[in-house]
PDB file of C-alpha atoms in Angstrom:
ATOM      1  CA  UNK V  20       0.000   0.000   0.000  1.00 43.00           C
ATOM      2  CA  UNK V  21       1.593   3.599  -0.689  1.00 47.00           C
ATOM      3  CA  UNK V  22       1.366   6.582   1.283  1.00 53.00           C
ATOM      4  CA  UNK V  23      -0.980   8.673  -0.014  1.00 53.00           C
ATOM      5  CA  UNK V  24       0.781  11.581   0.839  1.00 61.00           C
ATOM      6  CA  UNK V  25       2.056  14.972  -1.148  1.00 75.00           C
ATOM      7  CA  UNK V  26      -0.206  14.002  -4.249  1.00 85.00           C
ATOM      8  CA  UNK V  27      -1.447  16.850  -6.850  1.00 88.00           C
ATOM      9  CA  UNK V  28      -5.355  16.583  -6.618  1.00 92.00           C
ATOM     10  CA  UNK V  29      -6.415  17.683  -9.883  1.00 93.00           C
ATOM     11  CA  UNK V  30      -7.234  14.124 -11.578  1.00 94.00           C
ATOM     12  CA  UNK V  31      -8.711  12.793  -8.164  1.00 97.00           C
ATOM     13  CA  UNK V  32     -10.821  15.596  -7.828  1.00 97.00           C
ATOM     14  CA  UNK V  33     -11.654  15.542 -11.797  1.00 97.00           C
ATOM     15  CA  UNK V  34     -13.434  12.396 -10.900  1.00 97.00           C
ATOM     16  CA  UNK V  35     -15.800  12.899  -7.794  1.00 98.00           C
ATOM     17  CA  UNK V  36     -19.381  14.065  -8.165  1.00 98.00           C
ATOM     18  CA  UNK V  37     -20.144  16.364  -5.207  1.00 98.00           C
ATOM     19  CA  UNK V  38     -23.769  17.048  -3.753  1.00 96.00           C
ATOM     20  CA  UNK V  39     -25.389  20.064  -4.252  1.00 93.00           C
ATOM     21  CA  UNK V  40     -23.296  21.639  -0.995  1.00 95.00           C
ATOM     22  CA  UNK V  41     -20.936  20.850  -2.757  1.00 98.00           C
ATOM     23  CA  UNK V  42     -19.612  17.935  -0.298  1.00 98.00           C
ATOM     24  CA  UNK V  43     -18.759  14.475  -0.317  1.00 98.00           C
ATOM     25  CA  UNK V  44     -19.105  11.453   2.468  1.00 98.00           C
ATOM     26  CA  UNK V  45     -16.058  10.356   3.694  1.00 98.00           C
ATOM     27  CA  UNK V  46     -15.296   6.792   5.523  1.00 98.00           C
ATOM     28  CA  UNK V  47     -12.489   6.587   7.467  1.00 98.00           C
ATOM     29  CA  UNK V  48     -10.989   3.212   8.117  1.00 98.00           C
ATOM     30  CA  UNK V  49      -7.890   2.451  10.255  1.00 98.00           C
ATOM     31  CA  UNK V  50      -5.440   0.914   7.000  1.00 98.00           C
ATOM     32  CA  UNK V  51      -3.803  -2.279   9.246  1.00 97.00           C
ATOM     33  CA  UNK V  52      -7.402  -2.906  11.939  1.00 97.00           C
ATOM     34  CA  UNK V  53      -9.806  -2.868   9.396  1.00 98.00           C
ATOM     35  CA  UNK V  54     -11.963  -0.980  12.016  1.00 98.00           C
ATOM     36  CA  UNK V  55     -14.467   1.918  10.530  1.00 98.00           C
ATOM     37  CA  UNK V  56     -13.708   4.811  12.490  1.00 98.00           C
ATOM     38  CA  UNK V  57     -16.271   7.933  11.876  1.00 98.00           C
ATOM     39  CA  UNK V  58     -18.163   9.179   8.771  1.00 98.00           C
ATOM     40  CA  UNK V  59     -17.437  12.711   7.861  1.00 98.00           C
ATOM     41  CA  UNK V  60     -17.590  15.544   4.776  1.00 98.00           C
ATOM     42  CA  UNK V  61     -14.904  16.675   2.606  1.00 98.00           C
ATOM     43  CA  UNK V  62     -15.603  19.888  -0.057  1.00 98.00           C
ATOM     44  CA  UNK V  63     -13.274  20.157  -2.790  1.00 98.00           C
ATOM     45  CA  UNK V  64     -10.800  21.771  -0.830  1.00 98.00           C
ATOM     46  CA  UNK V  65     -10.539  19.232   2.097  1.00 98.00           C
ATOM     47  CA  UNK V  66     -10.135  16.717  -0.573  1.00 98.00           C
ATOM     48  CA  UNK V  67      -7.057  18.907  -2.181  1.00 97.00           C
ATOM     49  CA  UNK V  68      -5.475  19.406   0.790  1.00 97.00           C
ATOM     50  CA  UNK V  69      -5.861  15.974   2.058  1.00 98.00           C
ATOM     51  CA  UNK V  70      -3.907  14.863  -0.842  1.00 97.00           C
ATOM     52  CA  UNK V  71      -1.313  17.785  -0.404  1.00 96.00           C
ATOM     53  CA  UNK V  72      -0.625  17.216   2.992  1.00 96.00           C
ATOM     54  CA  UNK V  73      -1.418  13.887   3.676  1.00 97.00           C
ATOM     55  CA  UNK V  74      -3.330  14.615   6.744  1.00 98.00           C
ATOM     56  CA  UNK V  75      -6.545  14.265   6.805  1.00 98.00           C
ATOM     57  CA  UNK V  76      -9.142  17.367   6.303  1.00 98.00           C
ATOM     58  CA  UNK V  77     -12.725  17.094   6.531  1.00 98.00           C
ATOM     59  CA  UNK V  78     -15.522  20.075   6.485  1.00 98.00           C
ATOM     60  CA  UNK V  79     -17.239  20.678   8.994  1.00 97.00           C
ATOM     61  CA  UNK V  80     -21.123  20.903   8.495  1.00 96.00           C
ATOM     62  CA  UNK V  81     -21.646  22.516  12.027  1.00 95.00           C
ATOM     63  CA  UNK V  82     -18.645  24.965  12.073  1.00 96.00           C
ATOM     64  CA  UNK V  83     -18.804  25.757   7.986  1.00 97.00           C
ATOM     65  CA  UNK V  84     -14.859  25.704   7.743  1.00 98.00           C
ATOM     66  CA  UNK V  85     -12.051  22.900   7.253  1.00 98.00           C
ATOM     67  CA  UNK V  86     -11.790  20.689   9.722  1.00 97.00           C
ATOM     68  CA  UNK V  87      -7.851  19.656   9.980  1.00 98.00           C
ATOM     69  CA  UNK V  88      -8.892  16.609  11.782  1.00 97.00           C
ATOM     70  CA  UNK V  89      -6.601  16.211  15.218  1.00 96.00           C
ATOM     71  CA  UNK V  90      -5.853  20.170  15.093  1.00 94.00           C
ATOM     72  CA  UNK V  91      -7.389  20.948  18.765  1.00 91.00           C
ATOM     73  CA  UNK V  92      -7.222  17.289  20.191  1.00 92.00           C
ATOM     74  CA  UNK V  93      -3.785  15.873  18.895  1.00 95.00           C
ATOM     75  CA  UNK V  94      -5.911  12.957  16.991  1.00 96.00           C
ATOM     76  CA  UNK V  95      -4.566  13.348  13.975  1.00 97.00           C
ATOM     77  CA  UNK V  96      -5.612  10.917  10.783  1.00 98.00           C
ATOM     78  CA  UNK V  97      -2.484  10.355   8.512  1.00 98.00           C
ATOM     79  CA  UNK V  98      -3.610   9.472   4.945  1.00 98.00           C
ATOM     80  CA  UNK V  99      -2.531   6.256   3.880  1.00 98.00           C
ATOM     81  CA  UNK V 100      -4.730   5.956   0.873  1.00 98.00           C
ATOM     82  CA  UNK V 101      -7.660   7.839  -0.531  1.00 98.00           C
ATOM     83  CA  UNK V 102      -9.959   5.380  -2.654  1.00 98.00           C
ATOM     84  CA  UNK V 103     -13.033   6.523  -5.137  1.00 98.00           C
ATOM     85  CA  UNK V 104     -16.421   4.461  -5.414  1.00 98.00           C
ATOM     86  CA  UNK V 105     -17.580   3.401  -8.511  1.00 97.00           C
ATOM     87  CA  UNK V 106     -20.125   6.781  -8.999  1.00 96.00           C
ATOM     88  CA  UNK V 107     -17.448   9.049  -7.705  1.00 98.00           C
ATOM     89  CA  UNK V 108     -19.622  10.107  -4.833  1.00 98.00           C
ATOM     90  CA  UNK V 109     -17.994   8.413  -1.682  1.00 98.00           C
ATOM     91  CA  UNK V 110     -14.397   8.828  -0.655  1.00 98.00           C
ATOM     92  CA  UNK V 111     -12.808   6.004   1.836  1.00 98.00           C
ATOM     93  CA  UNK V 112      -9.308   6.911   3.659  1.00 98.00           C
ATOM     94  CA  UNK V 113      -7.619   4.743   5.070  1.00 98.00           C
ATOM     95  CA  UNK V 114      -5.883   5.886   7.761  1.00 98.00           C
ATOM     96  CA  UNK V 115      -3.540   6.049  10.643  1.00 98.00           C
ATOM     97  CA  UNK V 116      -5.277   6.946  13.398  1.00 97.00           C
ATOM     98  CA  UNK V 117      -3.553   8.748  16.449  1.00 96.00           C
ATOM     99  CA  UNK V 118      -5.623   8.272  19.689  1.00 96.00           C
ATOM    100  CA  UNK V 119      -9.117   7.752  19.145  1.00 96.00           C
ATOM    101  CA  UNK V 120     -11.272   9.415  16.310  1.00 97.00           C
ATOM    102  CA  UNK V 121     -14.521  10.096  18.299  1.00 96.00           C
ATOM    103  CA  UNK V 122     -14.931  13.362  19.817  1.00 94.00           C
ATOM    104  CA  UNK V 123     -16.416  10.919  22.914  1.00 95.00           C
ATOM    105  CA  UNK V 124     -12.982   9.446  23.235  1.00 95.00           C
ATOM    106  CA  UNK V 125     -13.827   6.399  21.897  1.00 96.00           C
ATOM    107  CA  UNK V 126     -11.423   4.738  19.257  1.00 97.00           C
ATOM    108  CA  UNK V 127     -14.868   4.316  16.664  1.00 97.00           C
ATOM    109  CA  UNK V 128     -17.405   6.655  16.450  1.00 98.00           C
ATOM    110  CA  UNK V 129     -19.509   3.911  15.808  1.00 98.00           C
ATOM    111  CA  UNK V 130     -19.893   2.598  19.602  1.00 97.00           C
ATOM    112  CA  UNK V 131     -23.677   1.908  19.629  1.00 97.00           C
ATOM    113  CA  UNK V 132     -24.970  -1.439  18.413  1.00 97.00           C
ATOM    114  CA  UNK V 133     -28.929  -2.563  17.192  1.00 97.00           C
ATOM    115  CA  UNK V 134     -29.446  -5.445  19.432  1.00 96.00           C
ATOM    116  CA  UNK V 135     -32.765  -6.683  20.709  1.00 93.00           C
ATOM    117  CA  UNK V 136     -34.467  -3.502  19.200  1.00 93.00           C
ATOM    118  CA  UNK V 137     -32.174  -1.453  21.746  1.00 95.00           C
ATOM    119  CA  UNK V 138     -28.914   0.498  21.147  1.00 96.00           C
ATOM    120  CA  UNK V 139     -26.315  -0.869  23.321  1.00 96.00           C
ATOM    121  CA  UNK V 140     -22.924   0.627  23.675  1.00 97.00           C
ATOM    122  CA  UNK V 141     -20.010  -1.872  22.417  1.00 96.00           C
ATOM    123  CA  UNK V 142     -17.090   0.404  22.631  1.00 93.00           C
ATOM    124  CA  UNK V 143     -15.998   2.821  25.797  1.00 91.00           C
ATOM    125  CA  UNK V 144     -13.585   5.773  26.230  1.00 91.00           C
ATOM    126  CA  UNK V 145     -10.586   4.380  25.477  1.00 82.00           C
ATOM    127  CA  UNK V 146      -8.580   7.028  27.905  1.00 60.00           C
ATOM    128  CA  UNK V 147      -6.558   7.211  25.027  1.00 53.00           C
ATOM    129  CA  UNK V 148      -6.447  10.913  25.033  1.00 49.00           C
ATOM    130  CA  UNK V 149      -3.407  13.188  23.751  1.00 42.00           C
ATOM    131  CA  UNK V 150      -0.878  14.265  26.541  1.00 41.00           C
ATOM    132  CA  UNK V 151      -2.796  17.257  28.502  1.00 40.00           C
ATOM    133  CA  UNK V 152      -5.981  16.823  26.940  1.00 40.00           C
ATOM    134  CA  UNK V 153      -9.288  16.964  28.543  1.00 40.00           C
ATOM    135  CA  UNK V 154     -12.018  14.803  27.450  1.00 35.00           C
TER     136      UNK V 154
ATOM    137  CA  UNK M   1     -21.759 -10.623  17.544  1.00 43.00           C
ATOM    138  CA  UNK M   2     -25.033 -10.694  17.462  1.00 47.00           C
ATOM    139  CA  UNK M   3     -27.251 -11.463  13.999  1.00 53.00           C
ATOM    140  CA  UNK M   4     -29.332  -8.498  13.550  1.00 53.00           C
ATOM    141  CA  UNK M   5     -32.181  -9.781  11.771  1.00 60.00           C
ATOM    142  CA  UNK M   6     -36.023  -9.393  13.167  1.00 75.00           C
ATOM    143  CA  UNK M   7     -35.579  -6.536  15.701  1.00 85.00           C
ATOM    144  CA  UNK M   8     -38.127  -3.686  16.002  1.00 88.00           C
ATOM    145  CA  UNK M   9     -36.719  -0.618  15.082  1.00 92.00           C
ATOM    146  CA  UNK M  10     -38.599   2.045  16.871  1.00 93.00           C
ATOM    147  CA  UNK M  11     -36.096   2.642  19.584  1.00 94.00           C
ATOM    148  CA  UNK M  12     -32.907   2.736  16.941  1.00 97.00           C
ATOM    149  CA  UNK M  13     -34.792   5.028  14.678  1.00 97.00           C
ATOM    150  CA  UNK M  14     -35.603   7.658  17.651  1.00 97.00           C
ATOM    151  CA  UNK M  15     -31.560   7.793  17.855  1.00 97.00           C
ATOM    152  CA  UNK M  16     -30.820   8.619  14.513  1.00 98.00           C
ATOM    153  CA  UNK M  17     -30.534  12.125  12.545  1.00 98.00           C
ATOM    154  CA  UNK M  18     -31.902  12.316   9.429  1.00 98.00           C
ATOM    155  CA  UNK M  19     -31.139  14.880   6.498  1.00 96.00           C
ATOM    156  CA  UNK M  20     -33.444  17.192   5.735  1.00 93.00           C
ATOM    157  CA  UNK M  21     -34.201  14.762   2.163  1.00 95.00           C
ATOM    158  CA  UNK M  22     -34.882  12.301   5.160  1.00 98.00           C
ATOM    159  CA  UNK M  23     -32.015  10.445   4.605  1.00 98.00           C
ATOM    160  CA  UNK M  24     -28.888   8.617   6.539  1.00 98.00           C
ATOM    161  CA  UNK M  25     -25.632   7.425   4.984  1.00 98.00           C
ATOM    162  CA  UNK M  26     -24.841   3.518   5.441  1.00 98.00           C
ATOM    163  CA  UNK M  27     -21.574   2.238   5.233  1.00 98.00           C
ATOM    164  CA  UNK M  28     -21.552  -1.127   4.149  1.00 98.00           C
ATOM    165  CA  UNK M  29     -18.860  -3.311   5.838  1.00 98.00           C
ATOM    166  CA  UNK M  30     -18.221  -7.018   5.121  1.00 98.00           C
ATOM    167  CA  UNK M  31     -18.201  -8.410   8.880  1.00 98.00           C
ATOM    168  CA  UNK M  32     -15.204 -10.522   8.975  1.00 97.00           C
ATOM    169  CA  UNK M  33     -12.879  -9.719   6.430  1.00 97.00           C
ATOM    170  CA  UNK M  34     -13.451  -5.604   7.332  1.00 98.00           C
ATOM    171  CA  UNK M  35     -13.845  -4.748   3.624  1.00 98.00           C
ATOM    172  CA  UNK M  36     -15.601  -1.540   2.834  1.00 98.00           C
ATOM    173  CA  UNK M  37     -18.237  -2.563   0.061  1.00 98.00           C
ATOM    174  CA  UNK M  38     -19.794   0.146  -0.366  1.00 98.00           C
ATOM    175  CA  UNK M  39     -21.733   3.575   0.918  1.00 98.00           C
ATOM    176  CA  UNK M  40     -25.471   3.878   0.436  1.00 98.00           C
ATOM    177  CA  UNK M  41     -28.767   5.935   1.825  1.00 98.00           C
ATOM    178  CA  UNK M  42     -31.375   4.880   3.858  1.00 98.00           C
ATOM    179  CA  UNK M  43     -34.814   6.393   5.052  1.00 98.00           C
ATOM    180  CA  UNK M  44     -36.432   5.880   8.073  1.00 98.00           C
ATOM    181  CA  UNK M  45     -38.398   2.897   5.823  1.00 98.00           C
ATOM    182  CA  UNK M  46     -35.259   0.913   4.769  1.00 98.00           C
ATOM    183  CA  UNK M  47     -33.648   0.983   8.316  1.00 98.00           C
ATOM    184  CA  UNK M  48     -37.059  -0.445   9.631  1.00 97.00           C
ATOM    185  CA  UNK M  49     -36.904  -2.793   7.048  1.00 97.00           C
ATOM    186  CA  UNK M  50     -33.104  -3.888   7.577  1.00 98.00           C
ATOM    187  CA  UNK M  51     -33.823  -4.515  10.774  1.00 97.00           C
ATOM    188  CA  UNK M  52     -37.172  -6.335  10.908  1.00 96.00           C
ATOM    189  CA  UNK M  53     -35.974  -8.721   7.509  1.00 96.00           C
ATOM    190  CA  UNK M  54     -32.394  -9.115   8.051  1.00 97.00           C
ATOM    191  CA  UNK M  55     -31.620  -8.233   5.063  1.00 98.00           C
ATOM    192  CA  UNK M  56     -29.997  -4.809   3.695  1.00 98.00           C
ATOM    193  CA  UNK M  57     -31.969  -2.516   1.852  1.00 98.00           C
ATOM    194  CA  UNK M  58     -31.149   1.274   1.201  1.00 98.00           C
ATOM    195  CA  UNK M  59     -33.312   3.774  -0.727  1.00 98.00           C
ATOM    196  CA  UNK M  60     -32.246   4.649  -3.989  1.00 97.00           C
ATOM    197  CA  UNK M  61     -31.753   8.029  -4.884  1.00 96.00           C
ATOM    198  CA  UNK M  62     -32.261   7.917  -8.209  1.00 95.00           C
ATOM    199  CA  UNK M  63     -34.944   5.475  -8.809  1.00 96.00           C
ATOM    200  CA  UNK M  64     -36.285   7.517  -5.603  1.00 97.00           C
ATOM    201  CA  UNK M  65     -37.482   4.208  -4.094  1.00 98.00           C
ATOM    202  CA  UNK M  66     -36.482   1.443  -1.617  1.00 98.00           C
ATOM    203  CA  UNK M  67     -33.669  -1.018  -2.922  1.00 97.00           C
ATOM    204  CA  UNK M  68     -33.234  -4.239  -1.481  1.00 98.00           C
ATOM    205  CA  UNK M  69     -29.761  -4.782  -2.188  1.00 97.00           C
ATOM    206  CA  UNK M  70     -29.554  -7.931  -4.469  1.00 96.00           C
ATOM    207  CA  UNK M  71     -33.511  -8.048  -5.307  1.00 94.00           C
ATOM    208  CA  UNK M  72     -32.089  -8.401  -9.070  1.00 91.00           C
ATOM    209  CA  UNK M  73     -28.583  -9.279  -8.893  1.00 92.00           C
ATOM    210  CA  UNK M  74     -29.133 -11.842  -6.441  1.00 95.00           C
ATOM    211  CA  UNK M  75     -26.138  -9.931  -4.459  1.00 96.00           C
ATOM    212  CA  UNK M  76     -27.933  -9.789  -1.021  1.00 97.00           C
ATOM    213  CA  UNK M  77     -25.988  -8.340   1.871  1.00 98.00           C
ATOM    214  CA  UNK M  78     -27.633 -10.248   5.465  1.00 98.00           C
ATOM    215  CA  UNK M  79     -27.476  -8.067   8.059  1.00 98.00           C
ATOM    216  CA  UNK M  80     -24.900  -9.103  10.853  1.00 98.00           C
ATOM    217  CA  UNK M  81     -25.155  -6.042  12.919  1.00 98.00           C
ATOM    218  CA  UNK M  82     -26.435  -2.213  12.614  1.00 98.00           C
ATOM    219  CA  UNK M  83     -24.385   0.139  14.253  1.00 98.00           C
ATOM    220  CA  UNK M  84     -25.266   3.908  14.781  1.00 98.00           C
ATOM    221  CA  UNK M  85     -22.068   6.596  15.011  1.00 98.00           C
ATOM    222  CA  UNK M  86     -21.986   9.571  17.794  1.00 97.00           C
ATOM    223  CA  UNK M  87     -23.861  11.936  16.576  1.00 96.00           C
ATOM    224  CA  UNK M  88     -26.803   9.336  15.075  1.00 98.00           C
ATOM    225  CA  UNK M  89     -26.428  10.846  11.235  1.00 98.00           C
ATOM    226  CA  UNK M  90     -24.229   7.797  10.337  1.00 98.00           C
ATOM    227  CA  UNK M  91     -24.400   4.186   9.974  1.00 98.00           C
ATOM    228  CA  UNK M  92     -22.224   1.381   9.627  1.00 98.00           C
ATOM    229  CA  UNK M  93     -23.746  -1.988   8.356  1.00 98.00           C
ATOM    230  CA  UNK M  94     -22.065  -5.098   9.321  1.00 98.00           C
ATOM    231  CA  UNK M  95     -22.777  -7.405   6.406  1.00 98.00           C
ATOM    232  CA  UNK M  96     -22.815 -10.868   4.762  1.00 98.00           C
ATOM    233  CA  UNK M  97     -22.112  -9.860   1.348  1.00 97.00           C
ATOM    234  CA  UNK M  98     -23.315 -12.424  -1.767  1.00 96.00           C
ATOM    235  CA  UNK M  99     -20.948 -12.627  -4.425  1.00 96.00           C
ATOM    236  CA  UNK M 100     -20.285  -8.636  -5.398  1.00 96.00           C
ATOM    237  CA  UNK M 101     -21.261  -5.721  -3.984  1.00 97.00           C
ATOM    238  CA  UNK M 102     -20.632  -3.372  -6.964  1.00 96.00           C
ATOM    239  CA  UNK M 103     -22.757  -3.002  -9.941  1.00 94.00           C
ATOM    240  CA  UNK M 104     -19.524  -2.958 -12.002  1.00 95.00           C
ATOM    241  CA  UNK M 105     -19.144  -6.569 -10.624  1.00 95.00           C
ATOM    242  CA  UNK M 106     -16.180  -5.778  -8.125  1.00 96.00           C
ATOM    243  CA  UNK M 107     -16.186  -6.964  -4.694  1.00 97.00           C
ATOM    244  CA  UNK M 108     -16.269  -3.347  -2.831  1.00 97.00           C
ATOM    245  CA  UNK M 109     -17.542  -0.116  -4.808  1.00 98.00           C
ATOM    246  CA  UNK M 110     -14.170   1.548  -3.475  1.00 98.00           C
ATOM    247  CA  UNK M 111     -12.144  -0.263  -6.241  1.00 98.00           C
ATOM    248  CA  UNK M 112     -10.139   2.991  -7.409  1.00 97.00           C
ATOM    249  CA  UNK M 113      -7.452   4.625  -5.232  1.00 97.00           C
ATOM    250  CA  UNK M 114      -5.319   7.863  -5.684  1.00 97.00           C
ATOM    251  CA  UNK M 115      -1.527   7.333  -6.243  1.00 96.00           C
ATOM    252  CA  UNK M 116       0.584   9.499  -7.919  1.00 93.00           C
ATOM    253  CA  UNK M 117      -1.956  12.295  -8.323  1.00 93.00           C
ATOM    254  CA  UNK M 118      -3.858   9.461 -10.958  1.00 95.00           C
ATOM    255  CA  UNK M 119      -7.022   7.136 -10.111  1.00 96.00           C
ATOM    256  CA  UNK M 120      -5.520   3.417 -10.146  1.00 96.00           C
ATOM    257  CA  UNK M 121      -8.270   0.122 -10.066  1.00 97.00           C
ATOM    258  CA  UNK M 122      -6.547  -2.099  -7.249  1.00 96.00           C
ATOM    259  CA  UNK M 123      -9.778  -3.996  -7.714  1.00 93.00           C
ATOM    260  CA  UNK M 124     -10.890  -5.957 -10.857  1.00 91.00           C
ATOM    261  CA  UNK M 125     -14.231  -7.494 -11.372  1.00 91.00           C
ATOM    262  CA  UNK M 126     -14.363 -11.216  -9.869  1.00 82.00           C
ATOM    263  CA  UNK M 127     -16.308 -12.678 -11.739  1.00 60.00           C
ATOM    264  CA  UNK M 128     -18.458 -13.632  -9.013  1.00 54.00           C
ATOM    265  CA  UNK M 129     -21.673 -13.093 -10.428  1.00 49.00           C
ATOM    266  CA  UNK M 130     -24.703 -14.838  -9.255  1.00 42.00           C
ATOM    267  CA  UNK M 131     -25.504 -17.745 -11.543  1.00 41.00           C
ATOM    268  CA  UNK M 132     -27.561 -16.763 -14.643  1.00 40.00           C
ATOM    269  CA  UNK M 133     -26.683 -13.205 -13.938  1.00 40.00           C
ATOM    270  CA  UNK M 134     -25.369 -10.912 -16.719  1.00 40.00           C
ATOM    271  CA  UNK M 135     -22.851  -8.583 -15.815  1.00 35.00           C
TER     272      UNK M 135
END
């Protein structure tokens, strides 16, 4: 697998059909786990940068701005390989995750399970946090 | 893990967000290899279905109606488990997948990745197409 690092977005981004907002779901996936970590939005920009950088950068629905994932909590997500769906309208990175990816300080944000009709909670905190960090 | 088929769904569907189009992304996640298939919508209709049949079935955007994954192709995905993500505006299917998940007759959807600033297919159809089935 290569690092997806330092690439020129141009051709990537020639290829992706974004939504009306102009933004595109995003799966992130720990690369060597396998585990699904969070679903989030990247805009054309996020996307660029991503690929520039090799860190990943989402949008952020709530705040309206890029979201350099990690930037306030130390979690960053280093790009090990952006990959395209067949329509062009869903990104997966794969990724190495620092610390834990939900803002709950769980590893997944995907912690809640259907079972028996209730939502049951599969994953806790990990207490993974970054060095002075506050949950 | 549990098998998620035949639950009610009243209590998961009172957790999750919709979009204003009424709609949830579902990541589609074969359960024990950890391959990404795919990335699809549901309404509240096709999670209550999931859940009560145990089988997968989004709503398709364009045909603007509910799609029971495989009704054609015979490429049905049995639900394993449903999980719902933080902030209850994602979900992550843990699936059974039937021969391919792709209507381009490749295992995952996510069969092109960026390297070198270019779109490269790591993935080539399989072959794996349910008997009688054209591709």
């Amino acid at each position: 697998m290569m690092d997806g690092a330092t690439q020129d977005a141009s051709e990537v981004l020639a290829a992706l059909r974004f939504s009306g907002d102009g933004l595109i779901p995003a799966v992130a996936q720990q690369h060597d786990s396998g585990e699904v970590l969070m679903l989030a939005w990247m805009n054309r920009d996020a996307v660029a940068e991503t690929l520039r950088t090799g860190r990943i950068c989402y949008w952020s629905r709530s705040r309206k701005q890029l979201w350099r994932k990690g930037e306030s909590s130390g979690h960053v997500q280093r790009l090990i390989e952006l990959r395209v769906d067949c329509d062009g309208d869903a990104l997966l990175v794969l990724v190495d995750q620092s610390g834990v990816a939900c803002h709950t300080g769980t590893r997944s944000c995907f912690f809640r399970a259907a079972r028996g009709g209730k939502l049951s909670e599969i994953q806790k905190p990990s207490g993974a946090m970054a060095p002075g960090e506050t949950r």
